[in-house]
Every structure is written in C-alpha cells, then in structure tokens.
Coordinates of C-alpha atoms and ligand atoms in Angstrom, one line a residue:
M1 CA 136.5 -50.9 195.8
Y2 CA 139.9 -52.1 196.9
L3 CA 142.7 -49.6 197.4
V4 CA 146.2 -51.3 196.5
S5 CA 149.7 -50.2 197.3
V6 CA 152.9 -51.4 195.6
E7 CA 156.2 -50.4 196.9
T8 CA 159.7 -51.3 195.8
V9 CA 161.7 -51.6 199.0
K10 CA 165.3 -52.2 199.8
I11 CA 166.0 -50.3 196.5
K12 CA 169.4 -49.3 197.5
D13 CA 170.4 -53.0 198.5
F14 CA 169.3 -54.1 195.1
I15 CA 171.1 -51.2 193.2
F16 CA 174.4 -51.1 195.4
N17 CA 175.1 -54.7 196.2
T18 CA 178.0 -54.7 193.6
N19 CA 180.7 -52.2 192.9
K20 CA 180.3 -52.5 189.2
L21 CA 179.0 -49.4 187.4
K22 CA 177.5 -51.6 184.7
T23 CA 175.3 -53.6 187.0
I24 CA 174.3 -50.7 189.1
R25 CA 173.2 -48.8 186.0
G26 CA 171.4 -52.0 185.0
A27 CA 169.6 -52.5 188.2
S28 CA 168.4 -49.0 188.2
F29 CA 167.0 -49.4 184.7
L30 CA 165.2 -52.6 185.7
L31 CA 163.3 -51.0 188.5
D32 CA 162.4 -48.0 186.3
Y33 CA 161.2 -50.5 183.5
L34 CA 159.1 -52.7 185.9
N35 CA 157.5 -49.5 187.4
Q36 CA 156.8 -47.6 184.3
V37 CA 156.2 -50.3 181.8
V38 CA 155.3 -53.5 183.4
V39 CA 153.2 -52.4 186.4
N40 CA 151.1 -50.1 184.0
E41 CA 150.5 -52.9 181.6
I42 CA 149.4 -55.3 184.4
L43 CA 147.0 -52.8 185.7
N44 CA 145.6 -52.2 182.2
K45 CA 145.3 -55.9 181.5
N46 CA 143.3 -56.4 184.8
G47 CA 140.9 -53.6 183.8
V48 CA 142.0 -51.0 186.2
K49 CA 140.7 -47.7 184.9
K50 CA 142.9 -44.8 184.2
E51 CA 141.0 -42.5 186.6
D52 CA 141.5 -45.2 189.4
I53 CA 145.3 -45.1 189.2
L54 CA 146.5 -42.5 191.8
Y55 CA 150.1 -42.8 190.7
V56 CA 152.8 -45.1 189.3
A57 CA 156.1 -43.5 189.9
A58 CA 159.4 -43.8 191.5
G59 CA 159.1 -47.5 192.3
N60 CA 155.7 -47.2 193.8
A61 CA 152.1 -47.5 192.6
K62 CA 148.7 -46.8 194.3
F63 CA 145.4 -47.5 192.6
Y64 CA 141.8 -48.7 193.0
C65 CA 140.5 -52.0 191.8
E66 CA 137.0 -53.6 191.7
N67 CA 137.4 -56.4 194.2
K68 CA 139.7 -58.5 196.2
E69 CA 140.0 -61.2 193.6
I70 CA 141.4 -58.6 191.1
A71 CA 143.7 -57.2 193.8
Q72 CA 145.1 -60.6 194.5
N73 CA 145.6 -61.4 190.8
I74 CA 147.5 -58.1 190.3
E75 CA 149.7 -58.8 193.3
F76 CA 150.5 -62.3 191.8
E77 CA 151.3 -60.9 188.4
I78 CA 153.4 -58.0 189.7
R79 CA 155.4 -60.3 192.0
E80 CA 156.0 -62.8 189.2
A81 CA 157.2 -60.0 186.8
Y82 CA 159.6 -58.6 189.5
N83 CA 161.0 -62.1 190.1
N84 CA 161.5 -62.7 186.4
F85 CA 162.9 -59.4 185.4
A86 CA 164.8 -58.5 188.5
P87 CA 165.5 -61.5 190.7
D88 CA 166.2 -60.5 194.3
S89 CA 164.4 -57.2 194.1
K90 CA 161.8 -56.8 197.0
L91 CA 158.1 -55.6 197.1
A92 CA 155.8 -54.7 199.7
I93 CA 152.2 -55.0 198.3
S94 CA 149.2 -54.5 200.5
Y95 CA 145.6 -53.7 199.9
I96 CA 142.4 -52.7 201.9
D97 CA 138.6 -52.8 201.3
S98 CA 138.0 -49.1 201.2
G99 CA 134.3 -49.6 201.4
S100 CA 132.6 -46.3 201.9
E101 CA 135.6 -44.6 203.4
K102 CA 136.7 -41.3 201.9
I103 CA 139.8 -41.4 199.8
W104 CA 142.0 -39.6 202.3
D105 CA 141.0 -42.0 205.3
A106 CA 141.5 -45.1 203.0
M107 CA 144.9 -43.8 202.1
D108 CA 145.8 -43.4 205.7
K109 CA 144.6 -46.9 206.5
L110 CA 146.5 -48.4 203.5
A111 CA 149.7 -46.6 204.7
K112 CA 149.5 -48.3 208.1
E113 CA 148.9 -51.6 206.4
T114 CA 151.9 -51.1 204.2
N115 CA 154.1 -50.3 207.3
I116 CA 153.0 -53.5 208.9
T117 CA 154.0 -55.4 205.8
K118 CA 157.4 -53.6 205.6
N119 CA 158.1 -54.4 209.4
K120 CA 157.6 -58.1 208.9
G121 CA 160.9 -57.9 207.0
F122 CA 162.0 -59.7 203.8
S123 CA 163.4 -63.1 204.4
K124 CA 166.4 -64.4 202.4
I125 CA 167.2 -67.9 202.1
N126 CA 170.7 -68.2 203.6
L127 CA 172.8 -70.4 201.3
D128 CA 176.1 -69.7 203.1
L129 CA 177.4 -73.3 202.5
P130 CA 181.1 -73.7 201.7
F131 CA 180.5 -76.0 198.7
I132 CA 178.1 -73.6 197.0
E133 CA 179.9 -71.5 194.4
K134 CA 179.1 -67.7 194.8
C135 CA 178.4 -65.3 192.0
N136 CA 181.6 -63.6 191.1
I137 CA 179.9 -60.2 190.8
C138 CA 177.8 -59.8 194.1
C139 CA 179.8 -62.4 195.9
D140 CA 176.6 -63.3 197.6
N141 CA 174.0 -65.4 195.6
P142 CA 174.8 -68.9 194.3
V143 CA 176.1 -69.2 190.7
Q144 CA 173.4 -70.3 188.2
I145 CA 174.7 -69.0 184.9
K146 CA 178.0 -70.0 183.2
K147 CA 179.5 -69.7 179.8
E148 CA 178.0 -73.1 178.9
N149 CA 174.4 -72.2 179.6
F150 CA 174.5 -68.5 178.8
N151 CA 172.8 -68.6 175.5
E152 CA 169.7 -70.5 176.7
N153 CA 169.4 -68.1 179.8
L154 CA 169.6 -65.1 177.6
E155 CA 166.9 -66.5 175.3
K156 CA 164.6 -67.3 178.3
Y157 CA 165.3 -63.8 179.9
V158 CA 164.6 -61.9 176.8
K159 CA 161.2 -63.7 176.5
N160 CA 160.1 -61.8 179.6
F161 CA 159.9 -58.7 177.6
E162 CA 157.5 -60.0 174.9
P163 CA 154.2 -59.2 176.6
Y164 CA 155.4 -55.6 177.3
L165 CA 156.7 -54.4 174.0
E166 CA 155.1 -51.3 172.8
K167 CA 152.1 -52.1 170.5
E168 CA 152.3 -48.9 168.4
N169 CA 156.0 -49.7 167.4
S170 CA 156.6 -52.6 165.3
K171 CA 157.0 -55.5 167.8
E172 CA 159.1 -57.5 165.4
N173 CA 161.6 -54.7 165.3
I174 CA 162.1 -54.6 169.0
N175 CA 162.0 -58.4 169.3
E176 CA 164.8 -58.4 166.7
K177 CA 166.7 -55.9 168.7
L178 CA 166.4 -58.2 171.7
K179 CA 167.5 -61.3 169.9
T180 CA 170.6 -59.6 168.5
L181 CA 171.7 -58.1 172.0
N182 CA 174.5 -60.5 172.4
D183 CA 175.7 -60.2 168.9
R184 CA 175.8 -56.5 169.1
Y185 CA 177.0 -56.0 172.5
K186 CA 178.8 -59.3 173.1
I187 CA 177.3 -59.6 176.6
A188 CA 178.8 -63.2 177.1
Y189 CA 182.2 -61.6 176.1
Q190 CA 181.6 -58.7 178.6
I191 CA 181.0 -61.1 181.5
F192 CA 183.1 -64.1 181.0
D193 CA 186.2 -62.7 179.2
N194 CA 186.3 -59.0 179.8
D195 CA 185.2 -59.0 183.4
K196 CA 186.8 -62.6 183.9
V197 CA 183.9 -64.0 185.7
K198 CA 183.4 -67.7 186.0
G199 CA 179.8 -67.8 187.1
I200 CA 177.0 -65.4 187.8
C201 CA 173.7 -65.3 189.7
P202 CA 170.3 -64.5 187.9
S203 CA 170.1 -61.2 189.6
C204 CA 173.6 -59.9 188.2
F205 CA 172.9 -61.5 185.0
A206 CA 169.6 -59.5 184.6
K207 CA 171.5 -56.4 185.5
Y208 CA 174.3 -57.0 182.8
I209 CA 171.6 -57.3 180.1
A210 CA 169.7 -54.3 181.4
A211 CA 172.9 -52.2 181.2
N212 CA 173.1 -53.0 177.5
L213 CA 169.4 -52.1 176.9
I214 CA 170.2 -48.6 178.2
K215 CA 172.6 -48.2 175.2
D216 CA 169.6 -49.0 172.9
D217 CA 167.5 -46.6 174.6
F218 CA 165.1 -49.4 175.1
Q219 CA 161.5 -48.3 175.0
G220 CA 162.6 -44.8 176.1
I221 CA 162.6 -45.8 180.0
G222 CA 164.5 -44.1 182.7
F223 CA 166.5 -40.9 183.4
Y224 CA 169.2 -41.8 180.7
S225 CA 166.7 -41.7 178.0
E226 CA 165.7 -38.1 179.1
F227 CA 169.2 -37.2 179.4
K228 CA 170.0 -38.4 175.9
K229 CA 167.3 -36.3 174.5
E230 CA 169.3 -33.3 175.5
F231 CA 172.9 -34.4 175.2
K232 CA 172.6 -37.0 172.2
D233 CA 175.8 -38.7 171.7
E234 CA 177.5 -37.4 174.7
F235 CA 176.4 -40.4 176.7
K236 CA 179.5 -42.8 176.7
P237 CA 178.9 -45.3 179.5
V238 CA 182.1 -46.7 181.2
D239 CA 182.4 -49.9 183.2
S240 CA 184.1 -48.5 186.2
L241 CA 184.6 -45.1 187.7
E242 CA 188.4 -45.7 187.5
E243 CA 187.9 -45.8 183.7
Y244 CA 187.0 -42.1 183.7
E245 CA 189.7 -39.8 182.4
L246 CA 189.7 -38.3 185.8
K247 CA 191.3 -41.7 186.9
K248 CA 193.7 -40.3 189.5
S249 CA 191.5 -37.5 190.7
F250 CA 188.5 -37.4 192.8
I251 CA 184.8 -38.1 192.1
G252 CA 181.8 -36.5 193.7
F253 CA 178.8 -38.6 195.0
M254 CA 175.7 -36.5 195.4
Y255 CA 172.6 -37.8 197.2
S256 CA 169.6 -35.4 197.3
D257 CA 166.2 -36.2 198.7
G258 CA 163.0 -34.3 199.2
D259 CA 162.3 -32.8 202.5
S260 CA 158.9 -33.1 204.2
V261 CA 157.0 -35.0 201.4
G262 CA 155.0 -36.7 204.2
E263 CA 154.2 -33.4 206.0
F264 CA 153.1 -31.8 202.7
L265 CA 150.7 -34.7 201.8
K266 CA 149.3 -34.7 205.4
N267 CA 148.5 -31.0 205.2
A268 CA 147.2 -31.3 201.7
K269 CA 144.2 -33.3 202.5
D270 CA 142.7 -30.7 205.0
N271 CA 142.3 -28.5 202.0
F272 CA 139.9 -30.8 200.1
E273 CA 136.3 -31.6 200.5
D274 CA 135.7 -33.2 197.0
E275 CA 137.2 -36.7 196.8
N276 CA 137.7 -36.5 193.0
K277 CA 139.6 -33.2 193.3
Y278 CA 141.9 -34.7 195.9
K279 CA 142.4 -37.7 193.5
E280 CA 143.4 -35.4 190.7
F281 CA 145.7 -33.5 193.1
I282 CA 147.5 -36.7 194.1
K283 CA 147.9 -37.8 190.5
N284 CA 149.2 -34.4 189.5
F285 CA 151.6 -34.0 192.5
S286 CA 153.4 -37.3 191.9
Q287 CA 154.0 -36.3 188.3
I288 CA 155.1 -32.9 189.2
L289 CA 157.6 -34.1 191.7
D290 CA 159.2 -36.5 189.3
K291 CA 159.2 -33.9 186.5
Y292 CA 160.9 -31.2 188.6
T293 CA 163.6 -33.5 190.0
K294 CA 164.5 -34.6 186.4
S295 CA 164.2 -31.3 184.7
S296 CA 166.0 -29.4 187.4
L297 CA 169.1 -31.8 187.1
I298 CA 168.9 -31.5 183.1
E299 CA 168.9 -27.8 183.2
V300 CA 171.8 -27.5 185.5
L301 CA 173.9 -29.9 183.4
K302 CA 172.9 -27.9 180.3
E303 CA 174.0 -24.7 182.0
L304 CA 177.3 -26.1 183.1
R305 CA 177.9 -27.6 179.8
E306 CA 177.3 -24.2 178.0
E307 CA 179.7 -22.6 180.6
K308 CA 182.3 -25.2 179.6
K309 CA 182.6 -26.4 183.1
L310 CA 181.7 -30.0 182.4
D311 CA 183.6 -32.7 180.4
E312 CA 182.0 -35.1 178.1
H313 CA 182.0 -38.0 180.5
F314 CA 180.3 -36.2 183.1
G315 CA 178.0 -38.3 185.1
E316 CA 176.6 -41.5 186.4
F317 CA 173.0 -41.3 187.1
L318 CA 172.2 -44.0 189.7
I319 CA 168.8 -43.0 190.9
V320 CA 167.0 -40.0 189.3
G321 CA 163.2 -39.8 189.9
G322 CA 160.4 -39.2 192.5
D323 CA 162.3 -36.8 194.8
D324 CA 165.6 -38.6 194.7
V325 CA 168.8 -37.7 192.8
C326 CA 171.7 -40.1 193.5
A327 CA 174.5 -39.5 191.0
V328 CA 178.3 -39.3 190.5
F329 CA 180.1 -36.4 189.0
P330 CA 183.6 -35.2 188.7
G331 CA 184.9 -34.0 192.1
H332 CA 185.7 -30.5 191.1
I333 CA 182.1 -29.8 190.0
V334 CA 179.8 -31.9 192.3
M335 CA 179.4 -29.1 194.9
E336 CA 178.3 -26.7 192.1
I337 CA 175.8 -29.2 190.7
S338 CA 174.2 -30.0 193.9
R339 CA 174.0 -26.3 194.9
R340 CA 172.3 -25.3 191.5
F341 CA 170.1 -28.4 191.5
Q342 CA 168.8 -27.8 195.0
K343 CA 168.2 -24.0 194.2
K344 CA 166.3 -24.9 191.0
F345 CA 164.2 -27.7 192.6
N346 CA 163.4 -25.7 195.6
S347 CA 162.3 -22.7 193.6
K348 CA 160.0 -24.8 191.2
M349 CA 158.5 -26.5 194.2
K350 CA 157.9 -23.2 196.0
D351 CA 156.0 -21.9 193.0
Y352 CA 154.1 -25.0 192.9
Y353 CA 153.3 -24.8 196.6
K354 CA 152.0 -21.3 196.2
T355 CA 149.5 -22.5 193.6
C356 CA 148.3 -25.1 196.0
N357 CA 147.1 -22.4 198.4
F358 CA 147.1 -24.7 201.5
K359 CA 145.6 -23.3 204.7
I360 CA 148.6 -24.3 206.6
K361 CA 151.8 -22.7 205.3
G362 CA 155.4 -23.8 205.5
S363 CA 155.1 -27.3 204.3
N364 CA 156.7 -26.8 200.9
I365 CA 159.0 -29.6 199.7
T366 CA 162.7 -28.7 199.2
S367 CA 165.9 -30.8 198.6
S368 CA 168.5 -31.6 201.2
S369 CA 171.7 -33.0 199.9
G370 CA 174.8 -35.0 201.1
V371 CA 177.9 -34.8 198.9
I372 CA 181.0 -37.0 199.3
I373 CA 184.2 -36.2 197.5
A374 CA 186.4 -39.2 197.4
K375 CA 189.0 -41.2 195.3
A376 CA 187.6 -42.9 192.2
K377 CA 188.4 -46.3 193.6
T378 CA 186.2 -45.9 196.8
P379 CA 183.4 -48.6 196.7
M380 CA 180.0 -47.4 195.7
Y381 CA 178.0 -48.7 198.6
Y382 CA 180.5 -46.9 200.9
L383 CA 179.9 -43.6 199.0
F384 CA 176.2 -44.3 199.2
D385 CA 176.2 -44.9 202.9
Q386 CA 178.3 -41.9 203.7
S387 CA 176.3 -39.5 201.6
L388 CA 173.2 -40.7 203.3
I389 CA 174.7 -39.9 206.8
L390 CA 175.5 -36.3 205.3
Q391 CA 172.0 -36.0 203.8
K392 CA 170.5 -36.9 207.2
N393 CA 172.7 -34.2 208.8
A394 CA 171.3 -31.7 206.3
K395 CA 167.7 -32.6 207.0
K396 CA 168.4 -32.5 210.8
K397 CA 169.7 -28.9 210.3
R398 CA 166.6 -28.0 208.5
Y399 CA 164.5 -29.4 211.1
E400 CA 166.3 -27.6 213.9
T401 CA 166.3 -24.3 211.9
Y402 CA 162.5 -24.3 211.6
E403 CA 161.6 -26.0 214.9
N404 CA 158.9 -23.8 216.6
K405 CA 159.1 -21.2 213.9
N406 CA 156.2 -20.0 211.6
V407 CA 157.4 -19.4 208.1
D408 CA 155.4 -19.4 204.9
L409 CA 158.2 -21.3 202.8
K410 CA 161.2 -23.3 204.0
N411 CA 164.6 -23.8 202.4
G412 CA 167.0 -26.7 201.8
F413 CA 170.3 -27.6 203.2
I414 CA 173.6 -29.2 202.0
D415 CA 176.3 -31.1 203.9
F416 CA 179.6 -32.3 202.4
Q417 CA 182.8 -34.2 203.3
V418 CA 186.0 -34.8 201.5
I419 CA 187.5 -38.2 202.0
G420 CA 191.2 -38.0 201.4
S421 CA 193.7 -40.7 200.7
E422 CA 192.9 -42.5 203.9
G423 CA 189.8 -43.8 202.2
T424 CA 187.5 -44.0 205.1
V425 CA 186.3 -41.6 207.7
N426 CA 183.8 -41.7 210.6
I427 CA 181.8 -38.6 209.9
G428 CA 180.5 -38.3 213.5
D429 CA 183.9 -38.5 215.2
F430 CA 185.5 -36.2 212.8
R431 CA 182.9 -33.6 213.3
R432 CA 183.2 -33.7 217.2
G433 CA 187.0 -32.7 216.7
V434 CA 186.5 -29.8 214.6
N435 CA 183.4 -28.1 216.0
N436 CA 184.5 -24.5 215.9
L437 CA 186.2 -24.7 212.7
I438 CA 183.4 -26.0 210.5
Q439 CA 179.8 -24.7 209.8
R440 CA 178.3 -27.5 208.0
P441 CA 175.5 -28.1 206.9
Y442 CA 174.9 -24.9 204.8
S443 CA 171.6 -23.5 203.8
I444 CA 170.8 -23.4 200.0
E445 CA 169.0 -20.1 200.1
K446 CA 170.1 -17.0 202.0
M447 CA 168.8 -16.9 205.5
D448 CA 169.4 -15.1 208.7
F449 CA 171.5 -17.2 211.2
C450 CA 172.5 -19.7 208.7
E451 CA 175.7 -20.0 206.9
N452 CA 174.8 -20.0 203.2
I453 CA 176.5 -22.2 200.6
D454 CA 176.8 -19.4 197.9
G455 CA 178.8 -17.5 200.4
L456 CA 181.2 -20.3 201.0
L457 CA 181.8 -21.3 197.4
C458 CA 182.1 -17.7 196.4
L459 CA 184.6 -17.0 199.2
I460 CA 186.7 -19.9 197.9
E461 CA 186.5 -18.7 194.4
N462 CA 187.6 -15.2 195.2
L463 CA 190.5 -16.6 197.3
K464 CA 191.6 -18.8 194.4
T465 CA 191.3 -15.9 191.8
S466 CA 193.4 -13.7 194.0
N467 CA 196.0 -16.5 194.3
F468 CA 195.7 -16.4 198.0
P469 CA 198.5 -18.6 199.3
K470 CA 197.2 -22.0 200.5
N471 CA 199.8 -22.2 203.2
K472 CA 198.4 -19.0 204.8
L473 CA 195.1 -20.7 205.2
R474 CA 196.7 -23.7 206.6
M475 CA 198.3 -21.4 209.0
Y476 CA 195.2 -19.7 210.1
Y477 CA 193.6 -23.2 210.5
D478 CA 196.4 -24.3 212.9
L479 CA 196.2 -21.2 215.0
K480 CA 192.5 -21.6 215.2
C481 CA 193.0 -25.2 216.3
E482 CA 195.5 -23.9 218.9
I483 CA 193.1 -21.5 220.3
E484 CA 190.4 -24.1 220.6
K485 CA 192.7 -26.6 222.1
N486 CA 194.6 -24.4 224.4
P487 CA 192.6 -21.7 226.3
N488 CA 195.6 -20.6 228.5
K489 CA 197.4 -19.5 225.4
S490 CA 194.5 -18.4 223.4
M491 CA 195.3 -14.7 223.7
E492 CA 198.9 -15.2 222.3
N493 CA 197.6 -17.3 219.4
L494 CA 194.8 -14.9 218.6
F495 CA 197.2 -12.1 218.5
E496 CA 199.5 -13.9 216.1
L497 CA 196.4 -14.7 213.9
I498 CA 195.3 -11.0 213.8
N499 CA 198.9 -10.0 213.2
T500 CA 199.3 -12.1 210.1
I501 CA 195.9 -10.8 208.7
V502 CA 197.0 -7.2 209.3
K503 CA 200.2 -7.8 207.5
L504 CA 198.6 -9.0 204.3
D505 CA 198.7 -6.8 201.1
S506 CA 195.6 -4.7 200.7
E507 CA 193.7 -6.8 198.2
Q508 CA 194.1 -10.1 200.3
K509 CA 193.3 -8.2 203.5
E510 CA 190.1 -7.0 201.9
L511 CA 189.2 -10.5 201.2
I512 CA 189.7 -11.8 204.7
L513 CA 188.0 -8.9 206.3
T514 CA 184.8 -9.5 204.1
W515 CA 185.1 -13.1 205.2
I516 CA 185.3 -12.2 208.8
G517 CA 182.6 -9.5 208.4
K518 CA 184.6 -6.8 210.3
E519 CA 186.0 -3.6 208.8
N520 CA 188.4 -3.1 211.4
L521 CA 190.0 -5.8 213.5
S522 CA 191.9 -3.6 216.1
N523 CA 188.8 -2.4 218.0
S524 CA 186.9 -5.7 218.2
H525 CA 186.3 -7.5 221.5
E526 CA 188.4 -10.6 222.4
D527 CA 185.3 -12.8 222.3
T528 CA 184.2 -11.6 218.9
L529 CA 187.8 -12.3 217.7
K530 CA 187.7 -15.8 218.9
N531 CA 184.9 -16.4 216.6
I532 CA 186.4 -15.2 213.4
L533 CA 187.2 -17.7 210.4
K534 CA 184.9 -20.3 212.0
N535 CA 184.5 -22.1 208.9
I536 CA 188.1 -22.2 208.0
F537 CA 188.2 -25.9 207.7
D538 CA 185.2 -25.9 205.2
V539 CA 187.3 -23.6 203.1
I540 CA 190.4 -25.7 203.2
E541 CA 188.6 -28.9 202.5
L542 CA 186.7 -27.6 199.5
Y543 CA 189.6 -25.5 198.2
D544 CA 190.5 -27.8 195.4
F545 CA 186.8 -28.6 194.5
V546 CA 185.4 -25.3 193.8
G547 CA 185.7 -22.9 190.9
G548 CA 185.5 -25.4 188.1
S549 CA 189.1 -26.0 187.5
K550 CA 190.4 -29.6 187.9
Ligands
ZN1 ZN1 175.3 -61.9 191.8

C-alpha cells in the first residue's frame, strides 16, 4: 500500500493577498470546497476505500491507496483541480511505500517526506516586467480577464464544477444556478463597474465567483454554511470592512490556533497496539477537532446574540476549521468572543482528552489566541501578521508556564494589542517600553502565578459601571511610568499614587483595593507597593473595548 499526504500550503498568502473582503471570503471558500468536495470525489473515483481515508479536513488529506500508479494519478488530478479552481494556490503532495510498516511508523516517515517537499519551496514565475499589465485586485499577477472576455471565462470556469455536483440533488438545478450566476449577482458589474477594475488575474477572478457562491450556500460547504443554519438571514455580506455600520469605530481581528496538536498526536501512538484502532482514532480525532472549533464559535455567537451584545452585521469568518479561527468582529466585543471561545474549546478538548486516557498526561489541546483591535481601514494582511505575532506570544507564555512542570491538563492563553490612530506599531519594541505596566499574555482559565483574563475584563467592567474617572486611571498610569523611569524619585511618586487612592470615595477605593489585592495600603512594604497596578496599561488600553458598549 501507498500512504499519501496532501497539504494545502501558503494558505495565508492565498487568502490575504488582497485587501478585499469579497476575494478573501471567496478564497477561503475555494479552499474548503477543494478539500471537502473535490479531493473526496477524486479519491472516490480512484477507488480509495472509505476505511483507507485517515482524514480529509482543514486543507489536508491523508489516505492509503493500492499502488504507486494510483498515487501518481491522484496527485495529478488533485493538482489539476486546484489549478483550475484556485489558480495560485499551493500544494505539497508526497507519498511513501508503506510496505509492512506499522501505520504510526509509516505516518512518521511520510511526515518527514512532506517536510522535505515543503522545504523545497514553491517557485513563482516572476513576471515583473514593466509592460505587463498587473491585476487591479492583487496588484501582482498579470491581467488575463477583461470586460471583453469575461463571459467566456466565466463559462469556462463554471464548467470546473460539473464533475463535482452532488449526485443526489438534481444536477440540472445546480447547473442552472451556476449558469445564471452572472445574471443574479452581476459579477461582471461588481468587478468592472462597482470596483472599477480594468483587468483581473485568474486567481482573483475565481475568488470573486466563489464569493458569490457563498451567497447561494453552494453545496453546503464552509463555515458560512454552518453559520447560516443557526443565524438564517442574518448573514449580510459586505464588500469591505469600512462598509460596516461601525465605519468610524474599531474592528477586532481574532486569530486562535490549537496548542500542542503535534505533541498530542505523538503521545497518542504510544497508547495503541492495534493498527486498526489507531486508524479509527486518527479519523475520529480530526473530525472532533474540526467540530469543536466550529461548534464552540457558533455557541459563543448565539450566547452573545441572546444577551443582545452583538449587532446583526457581526462577523467575517476568514478561516474557521481544523484548529484555527481567524475572524473579524466589532472591536467592542472581540475580546469577549475570544475569551468565551477559548474557554469552550478548551473545556470540550479537555473532556475529550480524558476519554482518550493516555499514559502520559498533560498533552491536551487548548486554544491560544492573538487579538488585534484597530481602525476598520487597516489592511487585512497587516492585521493578520500582527495577530500572528500576538498568538505566538500567547503560545510562548503557555510553553514557559508549563516548562518542567507535570500537570494533568494544560490551559490556553490570550494576548492582545490595540492599534490606535497611528495605524502601525512594532509590538516587540512597544512591549519593552512598558514591561512593568502590562501583564499580557493572560491565561484563559484561572491558575496560580498567572494573570487571568476573566479578572482583567471583570475589573474593567466594574470600573466602568462605577463610573470610575478615566483621567484618574491615566494619572495612575503616568505615576507608575515615573516610578519605573525615575528610581531616585520613586518614593515621592509612590507616595503621591497612594495618596490619590486613599482619597477616593469608599466605593471606588474598594474597587482599587480589590485590584491591588491589599486590604490596607498603609502598612505594606515599599517594594510591595511598587508592584501595585502592574497591569494598569492593559486596563487603559482595553477600557473602551470591554463591557459590550460601543
Ligand atoms: Zn489578482
């Protein structure tokens, strides 16, 4: 038997190479469609048995087939389909002769093979010649489609779908839907008139078409389809974030990723002797991971909807599946969404982990997330890059927290950053300057020695409900800065800080004392006092983005 791996690589380049919400949405749909419909159909056509498919999920596929010829043929057909449906998408396909090797050894060997393939890189023909007209959407690829040849290109593109239309549904019906796409959604008008594009490349063209297929809930593919089951007609796609009613305000970009998936799988194989049982386990696991990611997000959105904390236009789902959630929400609610999502996901995965009953404990999968709050006009790829930096911070914190510690179950973390009107920020430089004023990243679950996100968000909500004056928080912040910057005068500034707190009215003083964690300030040691309000900047930065109000 041959063991084959198909991975979609450079997914983020494919999705975020334009700043248009429509094409981003379409790109994401195309990858889901290729993975869920096209790859499955190609495997089926090539006689791959259901029980030999380990998984087809989140852009990847792993399966056994009879021999090398079949593996090669499958590779050819999958590459051709990706090329036709989603020009410019990248694949890493590799296979090995698994011979008499045990499934876990074969999978290790294949993983190494896949890494070699990935490290070879993915060449791109450089057509950076001045006389070649560039696509008006991605500003990168040469123009191939213009108003004049739009219809023939659309007809040709739509033909790609023919072999993959659901057999149980009436094929004619869907075919009809595809043929009338342009009439119903005026795609040519969208591109050439509305978006004032002169020429477009095949990749962006495909994404535009796919974006319109989402409106049709085409073959029930992708997260939007599941979302629509719950929220029906509340899905009202817009073309750019600036079109949101929250035009002038802030948007929140959330990027959550599963922690220690690799470690989990590595530990898993030591618990199996029966190859078939391991096969079952792998199949089951990839479905559970995907299901819990999607259901956790849906449940959170439903909750917030019921609590009337979310507007109708409330989200853009860029990547939701596997262990990833990359999505845009209104700025005032994104922290709450991420916090609740992570908590739900972690708890579901912990329950699942307990049922696995592994010999080695502590390799449960959790979510770590990076949240960026920024002006709606900030470019998407920038939001993505910055949220990735924050997500990595959160993961690093998780790693450091558990390094050399034996625990049965681990927790997840969250990091965040507000990018104000300046539009850009170097997160690393910024953090060095405010070391003793922020405590990010925060833990999702309550733990010893870690600041917990519930505590921070709850504190801010309490400050807001009690109408705590924002200028006083600013003053505390300034004094704290002075104490850090100016050690000679630190006693003086510390005294002033304590003095202003002591003078607060009793309700507000109570709040600050709870925050500080001291019942009485007067008999505390100087060094302890220097450490109070050490997350003051976290509070100030998130102040306007917590508590559900806009
Ligand atoms: Zn393009």
